[in-house]
Structure formats: C-alpha cells, structure tokens
PDB file of C-alpha atoms in Angstrom:
ATOM      1  CA  CYS B  18    -216.448 -23.474 -63.755  1.00 93.00           C
ATOM      2  CA  THR B  19    -220.200 -23.835 -63.466  1.00 97.00           C
ATOM      3  CA  ARG B  20    -222.128 -26.446 -65.441  1.00 98.00           C
ATOM      4  CA  TYR B  21    -225.780 -25.741 -66.034  1.00 98.00           C
ATOM      5  CA  LEU B  22    -229.002 -26.388 -67.902  1.00 98.00           C
ATOM      6  CA  PHE B  23    -230.658 -23.366 -69.479  1.00 98.00           C
ATOM      7  CA  MET B  24    -234.109 -22.294 -70.614  1.00 98.00           C
ATOM      8  CA  ASN B  25    -234.634 -19.817 -73.439  1.00 98.00           C
ATOM      9  CA  THR B  26    -236.875 -16.951 -72.309  1.00 98.00           C
ATOM     10  CA  SER B  27    -237.817 -16.161 -75.917  1.00 98.00           C
ATOM     11  CA  VAL B  28    -239.501 -19.569 -76.298  1.00 98.00           C
ATOM     12  CA  LYS B  29    -242.869 -20.269 -74.656  1.00 98.00           C
ATOM     13  CA  PRO B  30    -243.523 -21.345 -71.962  1.00 98.00           C
ATOM     14  CA  PHE B  31    -240.083 -20.437 -70.591  1.00 98.00           C
ATOM     15  CA  ASP B  32    -241.020 -16.769 -70.806  1.00 98.00           C
ATOM     16  CA  GLN B  33    -242.959 -17.436 -67.566  1.00 98.00           C
ATOM     17  CA  LEU B  34    -241.006 -17.254 -64.321  1.00 98.00           C
ATOM     18  CA  GLU B  35    -243.187 -19.880 -62.617  1.00 98.00           C
ATOM     19  CA  VAL B  36    -242.428 -22.409 -65.363  1.00 98.00           C
ATOM     20  CA  ARG B  37    -238.685 -21.830 -65.021  1.00 98.00           C
ATOM     21  CA  GLN B  38    -238.979 -22.120 -61.238  1.00 98.00           C
ATOM     22  CA  ALA B  39    -240.871 -25.381 -61.722  1.00 98.00           C
ATOM     23  CA  VAL B  40    -238.041 -26.790 -63.806  1.00 98.00           C
ATOM     24  CA  ASN B  41    -235.496 -25.734 -61.180  1.00 98.00           C
ATOM     25  CA  TYR B  42    -237.427 -27.739 -58.586  1.00 98.00           C
ATOM     26  CA  ALA B  43    -238.097 -30.702 -60.870  1.00 98.00           C
ATOM     27  CA  ILE B  44    -234.561 -31.435 -62.028  1.00 98.00           C
ATOM     28  CA  ASP B  45    -232.708 -34.142 -60.096  1.00 98.00           C
ATOM     29  CA  ARG B  46    -229.349 -32.392 -59.829  1.00 98.00           C
ATOM     30  CA  ALA B  47    -227.966 -35.154 -57.627  1.00 98.00           C
ATOM     31  CA  ASN B  48    -228.545 -37.718 -60.375  1.00 98.00           C
ATOM     32  CA  ILE B  49    -226.926 -35.511 -63.014  1.00 98.00           C
ATOM     33  CA  LYS B  50    -223.896 -35.134 -60.739  1.00 97.00           C
ATOM     34  CA  ARG B  51    -223.857 -38.905 -60.167  1.00 97.00           C
ATOM     35  CA  VAL B  52    -223.867 -39.536 -63.927  1.00 97.00           C
ATOM     36  CA  PHE B  53    -221.142 -36.918 -64.364  1.00 96.00           C
ATOM     37  CA  GLY B  54    -218.790 -38.694 -61.966  1.00 94.00           C
ATOM     38  CA  GLY B  55    -219.941 -38.020 -58.426  1.00 94.00           C
ATOM     39  CA  PRO B  56    -218.495 -35.895 -55.631  1.00 92.00           C
ATOM     40  CA  ILE B  57    -214.932 -36.132 -56.947  1.00 91.00           C
ATOM     41  CA  THR B  58    -215.982 -33.790 -59.779  1.00 94.00           C
ATOM     42  CA  GLY B  59    -217.011 -31.070 -57.314  1.00 95.00           C
ATOM     43  CA  PRO B  60    -220.104 -29.995 -55.377  1.00 97.00           C
ATOM     44  CA  ILE B  61    -223.608 -29.508 -56.726  1.00 98.00           C
ATOM     45  CA  ALA B  62    -224.039 -25.877 -57.786  1.00 98.00           C
ATOM     46  CA  THR B  63    -226.865 -23.868 -56.247  1.00 98.00           C
ATOM     47  CA  SER B  64    -226.227 -20.441 -57.806  1.00 98.00           C
ATOM     48  CA  ILE B  65    -224.338 -18.934 -60.734  1.00 98.00           C
ATOM     49  CA  VAL B  66    -220.930 -17.787 -59.443  1.00 97.00           C
ATOM     50  CA  PRO B  67    -218.559 -20.639 -58.502  1.00 96.00           C
ATOM     51  CA  PRO B  68    -216.504 -20.892 -55.291  1.00 94.00           C
ATOM     52  CA  GLY B  69    -213.362 -18.792 -55.011  1.00 90.00           C
ATOM     53  CA  MET B  70    -214.760 -15.799 -56.864  1.00 92.00           C
ATOM     54  CA  PRO B  71    -216.112 -12.533 -55.402  1.00 94.00           C
ATOM     55  CA  GLY B  72    -219.896 -12.817 -55.444  1.00 96.00           C
ATOM     56  CA  TYR B  73    -219.947 -16.528 -54.587  1.00 97.00           C
ATOM     57  CA  LEU B  74    -222.693 -17.586 -52.155  1.00 97.00           C
ATOM     58  CA  SER B  75    -222.328 -20.882 -50.311  1.00 97.00           C
ATOM     59  CA  PRO B  76    -225.251 -23.338 -50.437  1.00 97.00           C
ATOM     60  CA  GLU B  77    -225.538 -23.049 -46.654  1.00 97.00           C
ATOM     61  CA  GLU B  78    -226.347 -19.344 -46.873  1.00 95.00           C
ATOM     62  CA  TYR B  79    -228.151 -19.255 -50.221  1.00 98.00           C
ATOM     63  CA  ASN B  80    -230.033 -22.023 -52.026  1.00 98.00           C
ATOM     64  CA  PRO B  81    -233.327 -20.683 -53.430  1.00 98.00           C
ATOM     65  CA  PHE B  82    -234.358 -23.956 -55.115  1.00 98.00           C
ATOM     66  CA  GLU B  83    -233.327 -26.330 -52.360  1.00 98.00           C
ATOM     67  CA  THR B  84    -234.795 -29.840 -52.442  1.00 98.00           C
ATOM     68  CA  PRO B  85    -234.006 -32.924 -50.322  1.00 97.00           C
ATOM     69  CA  ASN B  86    -230.432 -33.932 -51.229  1.00 97.00           C
ATOM     70  CA  MET B  87    -230.833 -31.693 -54.309  1.00 98.00           C
ATOM     71  CA  ALA B  88    -232.657 -34.594 -55.954  1.00 98.00           C
ATOM     72  CA  GLY B  89    -235.692 -32.556 -57.005  1.00 98.00           C
ATOM     73  CA  ASP B  90    -239.203 -31.990 -55.666  1.00 98.00           C
ATOM     74  CA  MET B  91    -241.721 -32.888 -58.351  1.00 98.00           C
ATOM     75  CA  ASP B  92    -244.744 -31.995 -56.213  1.00 98.00           C
ATOM     76  CA  GLN B  93    -243.483 -28.439 -55.682  1.00 98.00           C
ATOM     77  CA  ALA B  94    -242.609 -28.233 -59.365  1.00 98.00           C
ATOM     78  CA  LYS B  95    -246.094 -29.289 -60.482  1.00 98.00           C
ATOM     79  CA  GLU B  96    -247.684 -26.763 -58.142  1.00 98.00           C
ATOM     80  CA  LEU B  97    -245.712 -24.011 -59.875  1.00 98.00           C
ATOM     81  CA  MET B  98    -246.745 -25.333 -63.296  1.00 98.00           C
ATOM     82  CA  ALA B  99    -250.360 -25.121 -62.164  1.00 98.00           C
ATOM     83  CA  GLN B 100    -249.815 -21.527 -61.017  1.00 98.00           C
ATOM     84  CA  ALA B 101    -248.560 -20.805 -64.543  1.00 98.00           C
ATOM     85  CA  GLY B 102    -251.783 -22.210 -65.995  1.00 98.00           C
ATOM     86  CA  LEU B 103    -250.134 -25.461 -67.103  1.00 98.00           C
ATOM     87  CA  GLU B 104    -251.595 -27.934 -64.625  1.00 96.00           C
ATOM     88  CA  GLY B 105    -251.852 -30.538 -67.371  1.00 93.00           C
ATOM     89  CA  GLY B 106    -248.335 -29.893 -68.644  1.00 97.00           C
ATOM     90  CA  PHE B 107    -247.198 -28.418 -71.958  1.00 98.00           C
ATOM     91  CA  ASP B 108    -247.625 -30.324 -75.213  1.00 97.00           C
ATOM     92  CA  GLY B 109    -246.093 -27.802 -77.618  1.00 97.00           C
ATOM     93  CA  GLU B 110    -242.962 -28.984 -79.404  1.00 98.00           C
ATOM     94  CA  LEU B 111    -239.745 -27.828 -77.716  1.00 98.00           C
ATOM     95  CA  LEU B 112    -236.221 -28.214 -79.047  1.00 98.00           C
ATOM     96  CA  MET B 113    -233.876 -29.601 -76.399  1.00 98.00           C
ATOM     97  CA  VAL B 114    -230.199 -29.842 -77.303  1.00 98.00           C
ATOM     98  CA  GLY B 115    -227.509 -31.779 -75.452  1.00 98.00           C
ATOM     99  CA  ALA B 116    -224.407 -33.587 -76.671  1.00 97.00           C
ATOM    100  CA  SER B 117    -223.678 -37.152 -77.759  1.00 97.00           C
ATOM    101  CA  ASP B 118    -220.343 -37.512 -75.939  1.00 96.00           C
ATOM    102  CA  PRO B 119    -220.414 -39.480 -72.647  1.00 96.00           C
ATOM    103  CA  PRO B 120    -221.520 -38.576 -70.053  1.00 96.00           C
ATOM    104  CA  HIS B 121    -223.511 -35.803 -71.766  1.00 97.00           C
ATOM    105  CA  ASP B 122    -225.660 -38.353 -73.581  1.00 97.00           C
ATOM    106  CA  ARG B 123    -226.732 -39.814 -70.231  1.00 97.00           C
ATOM    107  CA  ILE B 124    -227.232 -36.347 -68.761  1.00 98.00           C
ATOM    108  CA  ALA B 125    -229.635 -35.563 -71.614  1.00 98.00           C
ATOM    109  CA  GLU B 126    -231.594 -38.710 -70.798  1.00 98.00           C
ATOM    110  CA  THR B 127    -231.965 -37.966 -67.072  1.00 97.00           C
ATOM    111  CA  VAL B 128    -232.994 -34.389 -67.868  1.00 98.00           C
ATOM    112  CA  ARG B 129    -235.482 -35.567 -70.494  1.00 98.00           C
ATOM    113  CA  ALA B 130    -237.050 -37.955 -67.958  1.00 98.00           C
ATOM    114  CA  ASP B 131    -237.484 -35.158 -65.393  1.00 98.00           C
ATOM    115  CA  LEU B 132    -238.999 -32.781 -67.943  1.00 98.00           C
ATOM    116  CA  GLU B 133    -241.419 -35.392 -69.228  1.00 98.00           C
ATOM    117  CA  GLU B 134    -242.533 -36.222 -65.678  1.00 98.00           C
ATOM    118  CA  LEU B 135    -243.136 -32.513 -65.144  1.00 98.00           C
ATOM    119  CA  GLY B 136    -245.443 -32.496 -68.168  1.00 98.00           C
ATOM    120  CA  PHE B 137    -243.355 -31.531 -71.193  1.00 98.00           C
ATOM    121  CA  SER B 138    -244.682 -34.194 -73.542  1.00 97.00           C
ATOM    122  CA  ASN B 139    -243.330 -33.090 -76.920  1.00 97.00           C
ATOM    123  CA  LEU B 140    -239.551 -32.721 -76.648  1.00 98.00           C
ATOM    124  CA  ASP B 141    -237.464 -32.781 -79.814  1.00 98.00           C
ATOM    125  CA  VAL B 142    -234.148 -33.963 -78.317  1.00 98.00           C
ATOM    126  CA  ARG B 143    -230.972 -33.596 -80.354  1.00 98.00           C
ATOM    127  CA  THR B 144    -227.510 -34.595 -79.197  1.00 98.00           C
ATOM    128  CA  PRO B 145    -224.820 -33.447 -81.644  1.00 98.00           C
ATOM    129  CA  ALA B 146    -221.148 -34.217 -81.039  1.00 97.00           C
ATOM    130  CA  PHE B 147    -219.307 -31.760 -78.783  1.00 95.00           C
ATOM    131  CA  PRO B 148    -218.814 -28.808 -79.338  1.00 96.00           C
ATOM    132  CA  ASN B 149    -221.527 -28.569 -81.969  1.00 97.00           C
ATOM    133  CA  GLN B 150    -224.219 -27.992 -79.355  1.00 98.00           C
ATOM    134  CA  TYR B 151    -222.558 -24.605 -78.830  1.00 97.00           C
ATOM    135  CA  THR B 152    -221.540 -23.631 -82.350  1.00 96.00           C
ATOM    136  CA  GLN B 153    -224.592 -24.897 -84.238  1.00 97.00           C
ATOM    137  CA  PHE B 154    -227.328 -24.381 -81.649  1.00 98.00           C
ATOM    138  CA  TYR B 155    -226.802 -22.535 -78.351  1.00 98.00           C
ATOM    139  CA  SER B 156    -224.953 -19.557 -79.808  1.00 97.00           C
ATOM    140  CA  VAL B 157    -227.416 -19.053 -82.681  1.00 97.00           C
ATOM    141  CA  PRO B 158    -230.681 -17.512 -81.400  1.00 97.00           C
ATOM    142  CA  ASP B 159    -232.475 -18.240 -84.681  1.00 97.00           C
ATOM    143  CA  LYS B 160    -232.264 -21.958 -83.875  1.00 97.00           C
ATOM    144  CA  ASN B 161    -234.834 -21.374 -81.106  1.00 97.00           C
ATOM    145  CA  VAL B 162    -233.263 -23.878 -78.713  1.00 98.00           C
ATOM    146  CA  ALA B 163    -235.774 -24.012 -75.857  1.00 98.00           C
ATOM    147  CA  PHE B 164    -233.670 -26.047 -73.453  1.00 98.00           C
ATOM    148  CA  GLY B 165    -229.963 -26.856 -73.287  1.00 98.00           C
ATOM    149  CA  SER B 166    -228.625 -29.758 -71.224  1.00 98.00           C
ATOM    150  CA  SER B 167    -224.892 -29.541 -71.964  1.00 97.00           C
ATOM    151  CA  ALA B 168    -223.749 -26.014 -71.154  1.00 98.00           C
ATOM    152  CA  GLY B 169    -220.876 -24.872 -68.982  1.00 97.00           C
ATOM    153  CA  TRP B 170    -218.763 -21.781 -68.389  1.00 96.00           C
ATOM    154  CA  CYS B 171    -215.323 -21.159 -66.899  1.00 93.00           C
ATOM    155  CA  LYS B 172    -213.929 -17.863 -65.709  1.00 88.00           C
ATOM    156  CA  ASP B 173    -211.717 -15.718 -67.900  1.00 87.00           C
ATOM    157  CA  TYR B 174    -210.207 -14.164 -64.775  1.00 89.00           C
ATOM    158  CA  ASN B 175    -211.136 -14.140 -61.108  1.00 90.00           C
ATOM    159  CA  ASP B 176    -214.058 -11.720 -61.164  1.00 94.00           C
ATOM    160  CA  ALA B 177    -217.798 -12.320 -61.351  1.00 96.00           C
ATOM    161  CA  PHE B 178    -217.972  -9.922 -64.306  1.00 97.00           C
ATOM    162  CA  THR B 179    -216.634 -12.755 -66.477  1.00 95.00           C
ATOM    163  CA  PHE B 180    -219.736 -14.800 -65.609  1.00 95.00           C
ATOM    164  CA  LEU B 181    -222.613 -12.418 -65.150  1.00 98.00           C
ATOM    165  CA  ASP B 182    -221.989  -9.876 -67.912  1.00 98.00           C
ATOM    166  CA  PRO B 183    -221.546 -12.145 -70.962  1.00 97.00           C
ATOM    167  CA  LEU B 184    -224.102 -14.712 -69.812  1.00 98.00           C
ATOM    168  CA  PHE B 185    -226.881 -12.557 -68.323  1.00 98.00           C
ATOM    169  CA  HIS B 186    -226.680  -8.966 -69.580  1.00 98.00           C
ATOM    170  CA  GLY B 187    -229.311  -8.173 -72.188  1.00 98.00           C
ATOM    171  CA  ASP B 188    -226.901  -6.006 -74.186  1.00 97.00           C
ATOM    172  CA  ASN B 189    -224.891  -9.141 -74.980  1.00 96.00           C
ATOM    173  CA  ILE B 190    -227.577 -11.017 -76.900  1.00 97.00           C
ATOM    174  CA  LEU B 191    -226.036 -11.425 -80.363  1.00 96.00           C
ATOM    175  CA  PRO B 192    -227.390 -12.892 -83.626  1.00 96.00           C
ATOM    176  CA  SER B 193    -224.365 -15.233 -83.787  1.00 93.00           C
ATOM    177  CA  GLY B 194    -221.668 -16.119 -81.304  1.00 95.00           C
ATOM    178  CA  ASN B 195    -224.217 -15.451 -78.579  1.00 97.00           C
ATOM    179  CA  GLN B 196    -223.342 -16.553 -75.043  1.00 97.00           C
ATOM    180  CA  ASN B 197    -226.503 -15.339 -73.316  1.00 98.00           C
ATOM    181  CA  TYR B 198    -228.209 -18.589 -74.315  1.00 98.00           C
ATOM    182  CA  ALA B 199    -231.254 -17.856 -72.160  1.00 98.00           C
ATOM    183  CA  GLU B 200    -231.693 -14.533 -74.016  1.00 98.00           C
ATOM    184  CA  ILE B 201    -232.543 -12.895 -70.716  1.00 98.00           C
ATOM    185  CA  ASP B 202    -232.881  -9.115 -70.862  1.00 98.00           C
ATOM    186  CA  ASP B 203    -234.039  -8.048 -67.420  1.00 98.00           C
ATOM    187  CA  PRO B 204    -233.630  -4.337 -66.603  1.00 98.00           C
ATOM    188  CA  GLU B 205    -233.080  -4.930 -62.873  1.00 98.00           C
ATOM    189  CA  LEU B 206    -230.419  -7.560 -63.508  1.00 98.00           C
ATOM    190  CA  ASN B 207    -228.765  -5.467 -66.234  1.00 98.00           C
ATOM    191  CA  SER B 208    -228.588  -2.533 -63.824  1.00 98.00           C
ATOM    192  CA  ALA B 209    -227.150  -4.684 -61.024  1.00 98.00           C
ATOM    193  CA  ILE B 210    -224.412  -5.970 -63.343  1.00 98.00           C
ATOM    194  CA  ASP B 211    -223.608  -2.438 -64.521  1.00 98.00           C
ATOM    195  CA  GLU B 212    -223.441  -1.147 -60.947  1.00 98.00           C
ATOM    196  CA  ALA B 213    -221.099  -3.920 -59.819  1.00 98.00           C
ATOM    197  CA  THR B 214    -218.903  -3.454 -62.884  1.00 98.00           C
ATOM    198  CA  ALA B 215    -218.411   0.257 -62.104  1.00 98.00           C
ATOM    199  CA  LEU B 216    -217.111  -0.361 -58.567  1.00 98.00           C
ATOM    200  CA  THR B 217    -213.450  -0.784 -57.637  1.00 96.00           C
ATOM    201  CA  PRO B 218    -212.336  -4.110 -56.076  1.00 94.00           C
ATOM    202  CA  GLY B 219    -213.258  -4.403 -52.424  1.00 96.00           C
ATOM    203  CA  ASP B 220    -216.141  -5.195 -50.102  1.00 97.00           C
ATOM    204  CA  GLU B 221    -218.649  -2.953 -51.892  1.00 98.00           C
ATOM    205  CA  ARG B 222    -217.965  -4.544 -55.263  1.00 97.00           C
ATOM    206  CA  THR B 223    -218.146  -8.044 -53.748  1.00 97.00           C
ATOM    207  CA  ALA B 224    -221.528  -7.235 -52.157  1.00 98.00           C
ATOM    208  CA  ALA B 225    -222.773  -5.878 -55.493  1.00 98.00           C
ATOM    209  CA  TRP B 226    -221.765  -9.092 -57.254  1.00 98.00           C
ATOM    210  CA  GLU B 227    -223.493 -11.139 -54.554  1.00 98.00           C
ATOM    211  CA  ASN B 228    -226.681  -9.173 -55.266  1.00 98.00           C
ATOM    212  CA  ALA B 229    -226.326  -9.711 -59.026  1.00 98.00           C
ATOM    213  CA  ASN B 230    -225.644 -13.411 -58.434  1.00 98.00           C
ATOM    214  CA  GLN B 231    -228.894 -13.684 -56.478  1.00 98.00           C
ATOM    215  CA  LEU B 232    -230.908 -11.865 -59.140  1.00 98.00           C
ATOM    216  CA  ALA B 233    -229.455 -14.055 -61.896  1.00 98.00           C
ATOM    217  CA  THR B 234    -230.103 -17.256 -59.951  1.00 98.00           C
ATOM    218  CA  GLU B 235    -233.657 -16.233 -59.038  1.00 98.00           C
ATOM    219  CA  SER B 236    -234.437 -15.427 -62.669  1.00 98.00           C
ATOM    220  CA  ALA B 237    -234.454 -19.248 -62.882  1.00 98.00           C
ATOM    221  CA  VAL B 238    -233.210 -19.273 -66.481  1.00 98.00           C
ATOM    222  CA  TRP B 239    -230.430 -21.633 -65.362  1.00 98.00           C
ATOM    223  CA  VAL B 240    -230.432 -24.873 -63.416  1.00 98.00           C
ATOM    224  CA  PRO B 241    -226.810 -24.872 -62.210  1.00 98.00           C
ATOM    225  CA  TRP B 242    -225.760 -28.391 -61.234  1.00 98.00           C
ATOM    226  CA  SER B 243    -221.960 -28.503 -60.857  1.00 98.00           C
ATOM    227  CA  TRP B 244    -219.109 -26.377 -59.613  1.00 97.00           C
ATOM    228  CA  ASP B 245    -216.231 -28.277 -61.166  1.00 93.00           C
ATOM    229  CA  GLU B 246    -213.191 -29.353 -59.204  1.00 87.00           C
ATOM    230  CA  SER B 247    -210.080 -31.142 -60.443  1.00 78.00           C
ATOM    231  CA  THR B 248    -208.162 -33.777 -58.496  1.00 77.00           C
ATOM    232  CA  ILE B 249    -204.409 -33.276 -58.887  1.00 78.00           C
ATOM    233  CA  ILE B 250    -202.126 -36.215 -58.088  1.00 80.00           C
ATOM    234  CA  TYR B 251    -198.450 -35.600 -57.429  1.00 81.00           C
ATOM    235  CA  SER B 252    -195.503 -37.299 -55.729  1.00 88.00           C
ATOM    236  CA  GLU B 253    -194.798 -36.782 -52.040  1.00 87.00           C
ATOM    237  CA  ASP B 254    -191.233 -36.014 -53.141  1.00 91.00           C
ATOM    238  CA  LEU B 255    -192.375 -32.850 -54.906  1.00 89.00           C
ATOM    239  CA  VAL B 256    -191.404 -29.765 -52.890  1.00 89.00           C
ATOM    240  CA  ASN B 257    -193.730 -26.748 -52.574  1.00 86.00           C
ATOM    241  CA  PRO B 258    -196.230 -27.645 -55.310  1.00 81.00           C
ATOM    242  CA  ILE B 259    -198.371 -24.726 -56.490  1.00 77.00           C
ATOM    243  CA  TYR B 260    -201.550 -25.130 -58.505  1.00 72.00           C
ATOM    244  CA  SER B 261    -202.396 -22.066 -60.583  1.00 69.00           C
ATOM    245  CA  THR B 262    -206.168 -21.878 -60.873  1.00 62.00           C
ATOM    246  CA  PHE B 263    -205.923 -18.951 -63.305  1.00 59.00           C
ATOM    247  CA  PHE B 264    -204.727 -21.286 -66.080  1.00 60.00           C
ATOM    248  CA  ALA B 265    -206.882 -24.230 -65.009  1.00 55.00           C
ATOM    249  CA  HIS B 266    -209.950 -24.618 -67.209  1.00 48.00           C
TER     250      HIS B 266
END
C-alpha cells in the first residue's frame, strides 16, 4: 500500500506544476509518519509504486523531492511558489478534506500547518468520519476537493498496472466513483501507462513501469508519505509460517 496526499489539477493553483512541486518540498513527511505510528508502520514513501512490485524504485536510486530526513524544505518550496508567481502565497479559498478518525485528524493538522506556512491562507478544512472522505468527497469531482490528506491505495494484484492505471490515467476520470482524485490527464503519462500495459511480464515491462512511476511521481500531484508494512507476531513453535501478501491489505 501507498499512503499519500493529493492535489487536484482542476483546481487553481494546483494546475501549475511549480505549485505542486512546492507542496512536495514543503510537506514534513517525517512528521506525518511519526504521527501515523513511526518506523514500525513502514518506510517513508518517495514515489508511487510500493516495494515488492515491478516498477518500484528505491529511495536510494530515486527520490526527486528529497529533503533532509524527509522533513521538508520550506525555503526550496517558497522559491518554487515564487517561480509560479505566488511569492506572497495564495489566498483563494481551497477545500482540504481529511478524516476525523485518529491518527488522520492529527495528520490533517500537520498538513494544514505546512500548507499555511507555505502561504495557503484560506483553507476550508473538513474531516468527515472514515470512509466518507472517499465516498462523499474524493471520488466525486464536482465537490472540487483541492487537497486530500487521508488517501491511500493497496494493490489488487502484484502489478504496477493496479496503481498507475486507475489512479493516473486520464481515461479513468469519472463523474462518480472516481479514483483519479488528482484528475490528472497527461498525454505523456497516459501513453507510458498504455505502453507498459501492452507488454508481457519481464524486464521490458518492468522498465516501462519504472518509467511510468517516474512520470507519475514527477507530475507532483501526489505527496506519497508511507509504504505500509505490517508486523506479524507468531509463536516460535509454529513450523514453516507463510505470510501471503496477496491477501494482505
């Protein structure tokens, strides 16, 4: 699974790449992970596709929005806002939706603090009970959710298609039941997903998914912050334990 924040490209100013890049640098991912439960819950995510899946890129080889300890770099973020013509910030009202259930309520607060420091001064923050952030807001484009702080996605099966196609392909933007919450419709990314999908399993397909993973990450519509891990406790007397990740969501 990958947990992430998202920005809606159909809502200004998140239609500007530099603004989305600024947010990726501004967010203190380390603090969100701390609030979520710390290292026992898994590593901080630095791209879209989680470990163990073809197309995964380790943080050591690929981390386009790297900051010290992944705790954010507000100076770099504000420079990008200035490049986008928003040196003084953005005072237009933006709907930000999280969830009221712990720890998502605290995640919404740490995200709100980072966004306000970056210059977003007019956030309308709503935290419905889980899973209403999905059913009533994220999946309904007409709600015009600008920013989501409580999104996550788990694989359907062990292939990057189950992440990148439903979540990033422009053809999958739907008026209801939408999962492309960022409403991104980028021809280059769409083409990369289509090309990877058409290949048979093997090195070429894996390389194609790695390319699509990079394009999706660099679109900056997501701020991925967790690749979830589960801690399984069992008796030493148990013989040959096997953990099936296929059924583990």
